Coordinates of C-alpha atoms and ligand atoms in Angstrom, one line a residue:
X369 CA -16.2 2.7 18.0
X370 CA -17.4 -0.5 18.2
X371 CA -17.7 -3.1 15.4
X372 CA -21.8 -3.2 15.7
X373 CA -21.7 0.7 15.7
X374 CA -19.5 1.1 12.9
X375 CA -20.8 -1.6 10.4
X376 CA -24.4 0.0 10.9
X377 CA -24.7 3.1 9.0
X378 CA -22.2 4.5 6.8
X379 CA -22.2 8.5 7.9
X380 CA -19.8 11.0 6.4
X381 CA -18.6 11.7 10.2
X382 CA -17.8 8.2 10.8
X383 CA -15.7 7.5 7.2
X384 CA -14.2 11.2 7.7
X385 CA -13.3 10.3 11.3
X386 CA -9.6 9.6 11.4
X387 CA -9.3 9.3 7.8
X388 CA -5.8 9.3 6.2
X389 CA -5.8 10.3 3.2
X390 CA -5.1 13.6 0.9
X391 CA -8.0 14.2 -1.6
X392 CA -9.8 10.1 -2.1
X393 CA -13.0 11.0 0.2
X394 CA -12.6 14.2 1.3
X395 CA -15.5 14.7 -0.8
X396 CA -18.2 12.6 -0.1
X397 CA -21.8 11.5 -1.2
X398 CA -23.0 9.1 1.4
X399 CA -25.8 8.0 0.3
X400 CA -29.4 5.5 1.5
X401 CA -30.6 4.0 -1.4
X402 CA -29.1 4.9 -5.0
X403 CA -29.7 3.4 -8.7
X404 CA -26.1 3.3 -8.9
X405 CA -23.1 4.7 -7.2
X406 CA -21.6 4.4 -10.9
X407 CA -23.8 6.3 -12.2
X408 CA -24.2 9.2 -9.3
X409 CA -20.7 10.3 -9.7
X410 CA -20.4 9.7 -13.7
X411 CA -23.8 12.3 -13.4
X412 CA -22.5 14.9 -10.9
X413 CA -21.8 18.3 -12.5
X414 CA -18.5 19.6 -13.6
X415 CA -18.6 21.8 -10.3
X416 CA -18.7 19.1 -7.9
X417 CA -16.8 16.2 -10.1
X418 CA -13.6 16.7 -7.8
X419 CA -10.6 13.9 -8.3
X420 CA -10.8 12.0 -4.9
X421 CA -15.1 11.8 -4.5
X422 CA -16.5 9.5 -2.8
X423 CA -19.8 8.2 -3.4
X424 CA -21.9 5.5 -1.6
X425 CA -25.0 4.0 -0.6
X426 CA -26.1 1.1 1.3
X427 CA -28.3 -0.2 -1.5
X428 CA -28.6 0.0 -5.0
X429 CA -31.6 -0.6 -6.9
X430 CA -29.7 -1.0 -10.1
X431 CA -25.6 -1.9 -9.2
X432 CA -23.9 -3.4 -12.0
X433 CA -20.6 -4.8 -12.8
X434 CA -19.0 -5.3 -15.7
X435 CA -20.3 -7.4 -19.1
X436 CA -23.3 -5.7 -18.3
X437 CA -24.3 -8.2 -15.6
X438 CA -26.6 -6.5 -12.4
X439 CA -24.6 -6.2 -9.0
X440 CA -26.6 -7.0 -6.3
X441 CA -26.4 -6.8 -2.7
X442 CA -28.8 -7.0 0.7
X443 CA -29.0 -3.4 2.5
X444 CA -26.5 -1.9 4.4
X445 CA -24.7 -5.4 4.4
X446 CA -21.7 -4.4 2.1
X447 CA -19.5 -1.3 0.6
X448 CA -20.7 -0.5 -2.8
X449 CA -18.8 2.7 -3.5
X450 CA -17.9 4.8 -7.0
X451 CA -14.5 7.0 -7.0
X452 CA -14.3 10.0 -9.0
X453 CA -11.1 10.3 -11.1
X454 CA -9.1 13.0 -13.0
X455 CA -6.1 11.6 -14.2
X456 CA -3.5 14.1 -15.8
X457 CA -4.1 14.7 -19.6
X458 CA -0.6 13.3 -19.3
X459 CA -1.5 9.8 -17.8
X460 CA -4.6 9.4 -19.5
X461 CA -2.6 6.4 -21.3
X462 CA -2.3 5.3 -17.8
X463 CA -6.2 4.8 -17.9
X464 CA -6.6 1.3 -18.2
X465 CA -4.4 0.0 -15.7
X466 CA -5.9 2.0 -13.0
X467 CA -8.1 -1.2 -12.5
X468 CA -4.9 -2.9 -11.4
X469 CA -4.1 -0.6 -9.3
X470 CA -7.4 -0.5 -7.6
X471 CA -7.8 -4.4 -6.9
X472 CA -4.0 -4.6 -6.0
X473 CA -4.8 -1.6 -3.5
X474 CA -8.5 -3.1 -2.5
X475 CA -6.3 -6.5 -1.5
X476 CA -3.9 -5.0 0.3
X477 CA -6.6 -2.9 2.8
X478 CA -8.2 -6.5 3.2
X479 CA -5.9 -8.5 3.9
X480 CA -4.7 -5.5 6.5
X481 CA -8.1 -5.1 7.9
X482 CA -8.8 -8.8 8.1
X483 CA -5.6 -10.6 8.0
X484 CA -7.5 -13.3 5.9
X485 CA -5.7 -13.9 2.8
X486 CA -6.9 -12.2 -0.8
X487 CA -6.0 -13.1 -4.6
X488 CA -5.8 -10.9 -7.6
X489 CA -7.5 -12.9 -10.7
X490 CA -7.6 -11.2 -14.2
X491 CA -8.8 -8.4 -14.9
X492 CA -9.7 -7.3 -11.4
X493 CA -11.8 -9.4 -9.4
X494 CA -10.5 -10.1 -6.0
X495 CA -10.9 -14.2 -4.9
X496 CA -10.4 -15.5 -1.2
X497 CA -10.6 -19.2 -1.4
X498 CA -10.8 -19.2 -4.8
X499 CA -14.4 -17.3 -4.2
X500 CA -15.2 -14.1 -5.5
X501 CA -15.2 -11.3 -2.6
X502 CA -15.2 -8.1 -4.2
X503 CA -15.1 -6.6 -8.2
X504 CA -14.7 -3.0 -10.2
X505 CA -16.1 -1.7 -12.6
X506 CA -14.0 1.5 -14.3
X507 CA -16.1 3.4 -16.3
X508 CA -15.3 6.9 -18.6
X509 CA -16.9 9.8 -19.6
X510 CA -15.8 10.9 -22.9
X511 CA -16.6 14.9 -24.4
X512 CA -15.1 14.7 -27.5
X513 CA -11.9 12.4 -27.8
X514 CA -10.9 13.8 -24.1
X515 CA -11.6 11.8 -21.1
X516 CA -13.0 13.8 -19.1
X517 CA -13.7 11.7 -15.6
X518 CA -13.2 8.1 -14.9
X519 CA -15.8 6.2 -12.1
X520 CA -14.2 3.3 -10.5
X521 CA -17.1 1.4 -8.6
X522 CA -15.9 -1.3 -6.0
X523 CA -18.1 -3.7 -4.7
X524 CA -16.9 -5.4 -1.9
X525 CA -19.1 -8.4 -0.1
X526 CA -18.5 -7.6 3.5
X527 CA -21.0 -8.5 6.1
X528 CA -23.2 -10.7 3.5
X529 CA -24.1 -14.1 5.2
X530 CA -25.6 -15.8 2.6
X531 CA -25.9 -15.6 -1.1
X532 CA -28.4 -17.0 -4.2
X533 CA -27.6 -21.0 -4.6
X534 CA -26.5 -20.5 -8.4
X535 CA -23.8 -17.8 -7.0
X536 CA -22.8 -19.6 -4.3
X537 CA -19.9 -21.7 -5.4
X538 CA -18.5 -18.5 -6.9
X539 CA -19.4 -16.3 -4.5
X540 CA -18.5 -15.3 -0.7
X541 CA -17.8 -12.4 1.7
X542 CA -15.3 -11.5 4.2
X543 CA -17.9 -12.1 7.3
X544 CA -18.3 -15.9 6.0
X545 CA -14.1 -16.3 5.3
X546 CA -13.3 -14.9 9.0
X547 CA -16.2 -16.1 10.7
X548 CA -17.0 -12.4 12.2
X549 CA -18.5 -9.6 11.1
X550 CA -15.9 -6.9 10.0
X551 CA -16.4 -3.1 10.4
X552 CA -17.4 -1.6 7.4
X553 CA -15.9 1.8 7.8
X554 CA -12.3 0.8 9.0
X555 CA -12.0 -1.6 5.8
X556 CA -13.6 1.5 4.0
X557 CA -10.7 4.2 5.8
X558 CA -8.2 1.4 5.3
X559 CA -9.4 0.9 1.0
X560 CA -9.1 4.8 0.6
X561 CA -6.0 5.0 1.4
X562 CA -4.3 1.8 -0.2
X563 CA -6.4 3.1 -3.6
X564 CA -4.9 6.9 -3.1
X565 CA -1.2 5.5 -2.6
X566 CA -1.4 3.1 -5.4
X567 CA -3.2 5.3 -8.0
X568 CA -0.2 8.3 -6.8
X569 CA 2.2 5.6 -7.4
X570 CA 0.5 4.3 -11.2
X571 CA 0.4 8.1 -11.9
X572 CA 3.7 9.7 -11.0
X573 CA 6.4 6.6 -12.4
X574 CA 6.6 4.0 -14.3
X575 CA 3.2 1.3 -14.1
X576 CA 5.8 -1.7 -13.8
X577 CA 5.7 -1.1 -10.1
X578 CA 2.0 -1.6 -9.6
X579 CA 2.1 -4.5 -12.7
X580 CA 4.6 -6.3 -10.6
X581 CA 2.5 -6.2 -7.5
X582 CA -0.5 -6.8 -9.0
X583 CA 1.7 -10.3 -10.6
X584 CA 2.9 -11.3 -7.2
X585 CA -0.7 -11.3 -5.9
X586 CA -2.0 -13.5 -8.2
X587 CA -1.4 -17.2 -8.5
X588 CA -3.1 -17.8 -11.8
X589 CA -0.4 -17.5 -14.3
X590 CA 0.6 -20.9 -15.6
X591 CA -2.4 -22.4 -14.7
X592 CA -5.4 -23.5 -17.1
X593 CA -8.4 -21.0 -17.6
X594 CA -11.3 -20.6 -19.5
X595 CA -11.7 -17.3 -20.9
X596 CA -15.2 -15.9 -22.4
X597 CA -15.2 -12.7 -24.5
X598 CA -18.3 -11.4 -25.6
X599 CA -18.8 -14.3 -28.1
X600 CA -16.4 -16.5 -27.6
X601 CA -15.7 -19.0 -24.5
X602 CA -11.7 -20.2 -25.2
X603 CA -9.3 -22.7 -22.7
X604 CA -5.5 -22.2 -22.2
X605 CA -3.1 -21.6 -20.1
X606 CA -2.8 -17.4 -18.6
X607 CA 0.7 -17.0 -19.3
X608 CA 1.7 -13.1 -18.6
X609 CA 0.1 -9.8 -18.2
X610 CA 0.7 -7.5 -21.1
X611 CA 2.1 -4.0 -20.2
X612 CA -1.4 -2.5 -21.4
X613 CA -3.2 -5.0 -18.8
X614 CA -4.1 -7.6 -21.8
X615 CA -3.9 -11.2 -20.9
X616 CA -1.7 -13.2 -22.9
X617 CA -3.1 -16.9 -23.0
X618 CA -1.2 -20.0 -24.4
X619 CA -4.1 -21.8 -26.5
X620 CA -3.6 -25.3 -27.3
X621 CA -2.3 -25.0 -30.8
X622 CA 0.6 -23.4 -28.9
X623 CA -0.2 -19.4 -30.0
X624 CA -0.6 -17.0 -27.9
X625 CA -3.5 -15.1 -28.1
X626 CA -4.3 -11.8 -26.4
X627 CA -7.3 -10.8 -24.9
X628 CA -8.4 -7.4 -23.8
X629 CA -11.7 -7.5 -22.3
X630 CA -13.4 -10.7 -20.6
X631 CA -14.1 -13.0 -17.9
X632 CA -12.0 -15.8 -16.8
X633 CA -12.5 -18.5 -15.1
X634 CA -9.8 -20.3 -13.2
X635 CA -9.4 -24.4 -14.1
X636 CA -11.7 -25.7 -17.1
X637 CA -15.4 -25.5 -16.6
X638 CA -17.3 -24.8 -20.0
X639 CA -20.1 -26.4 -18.3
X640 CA -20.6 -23.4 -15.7
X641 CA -19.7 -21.2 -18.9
X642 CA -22.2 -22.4 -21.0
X643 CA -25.2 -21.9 -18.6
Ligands
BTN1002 C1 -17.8 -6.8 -11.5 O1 -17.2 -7.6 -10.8 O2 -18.5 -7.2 -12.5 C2 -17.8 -5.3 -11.1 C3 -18.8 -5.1 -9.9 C4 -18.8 -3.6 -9.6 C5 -19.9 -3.3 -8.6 C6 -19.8 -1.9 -8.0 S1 -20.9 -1.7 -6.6 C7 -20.6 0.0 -6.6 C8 -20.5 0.5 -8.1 N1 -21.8 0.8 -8.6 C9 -22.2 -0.1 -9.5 O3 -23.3 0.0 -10.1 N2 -21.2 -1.0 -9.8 C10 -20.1 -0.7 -8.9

């Protein structure tokens, strides 16, 4: 299939075509135009909520990503796909580093797909260049105190050629890096499979092994960052990921302070922060 042909429409022929993998996307929703892949799968009924599903459009009328903050992204441009997950009663500890797992994966098909060369940055944003390319958002849906289904939603910016000026310097897609448009249903083929292998391998030993990974693909540890929680913007130096997925940061008063959820920004740039 040629690359024209194949980053065109997504089709559940084309992703199914060839595809290598036990249970991620064998079930699929392939989708037009959706509010939110997210929010599909997190809505599908217990019947069709089977671990592996695949759902996705080529637009969304209301993506979004994670401190609340819209996702957006032109038509049939990019992959914007949600995974249906059933993690083990067992492994539901196991939970929160399935976002590791997913942007060391999502790197890995990438970089395989496009031999260009992809960063992990904390908590699991992928960077090439130092630009943002792609981002998940893992979201649960709680009956009770069980878990009952986790959605991880990856937006990946594929084929986009241009972006909004105030995203730009933080922004850019894999068509701009190579300087050719990539076929959207090899890196898609390629993603389920790296995110099957490394979720199996999270679930059935010890997380160290994806942890480690994750560490080697990232560059950001002893460097300066500026960190914003949800009311708080704080500077330091990323010194280690915690075994739960925390970041430990070295603040300037020489503690070290952990933080769970946030957004972090390589270097020092409060200005940026503060707009
Ligand atoms: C982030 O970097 O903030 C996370 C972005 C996640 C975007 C994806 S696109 C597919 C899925 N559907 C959504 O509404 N969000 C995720």
């Amino acid at each position: 299939m040629s690359i024209s042909e194949s980053s065109g429409k997504l089709t559940s022929e084309a992703i199914a075509s060839g595809l290598q993998t036990q249970r991620f996307g064998r079930t699929a929703f392939i989708l037009d135009t959706i509010s939110s892949t997210n929010e599909y799968a997190r809505t599908l009924d217990e019947e069709r909520s089977i671990h592996g599903t695949l759902v996705t459009a080529e637009v969304q009328t209301s993506g979004h990503g994670r401190l609340g903050r819209p996702w957006d992204s032109p038509k049939s441009k990019n992959l914007l796909f949600s995974l249906l997950l059933k993690p083990e009663q067992d492994d539901i500890h196991k939970a929160s580093l399935i976002p590791f797992a997913a942007a060391l994966a999502a790197a890995e098909a990438i970089e395989a797909e496009t031999s260009l060369s992809v960063e992990c940055k904390w908590p699991n944003d992928l960077l090439i260049e130092k630009k943002k390319v792609c981002g998940m958002l893992l979201e649960s849906s709680i009956i009770g105190t069980r878990i009952e289904k986790l959605v991880l939603g990856i937006g990946v910016n594929v084929n986009q050629e241009e972006f909004p000026v105030e995203i730009l310097p933080q922004a850019t897609s894999l068509l701009i890096e190579k300087g050719a448009p990539i076929d959207r249903i090899g890196l898609l083929q390629r993603m389920l499979v790296a995110l099957e292998k490394r979720y199996d391998q999270l679930m059935s030993g010890p997380a160290t092994h994806v942890l480690d990974a994750w560490k080697r693909k990232t560059t950001m540890f002893g460097t300066h960052v500026t960190v914003r929680e949800s009311h708080r913007i704080l500077t330091g130096v990323a010194e280690s990921l915690a075994d739960d997925g925390s970041l430990q940061l070295r603040l300037e008063d020489g503690s070290l302070y952990t933080v769970r959820a946030g957004d972090v920004t390589l270097g020092y740039q409060q200005t940026f922060l503060h707009h």
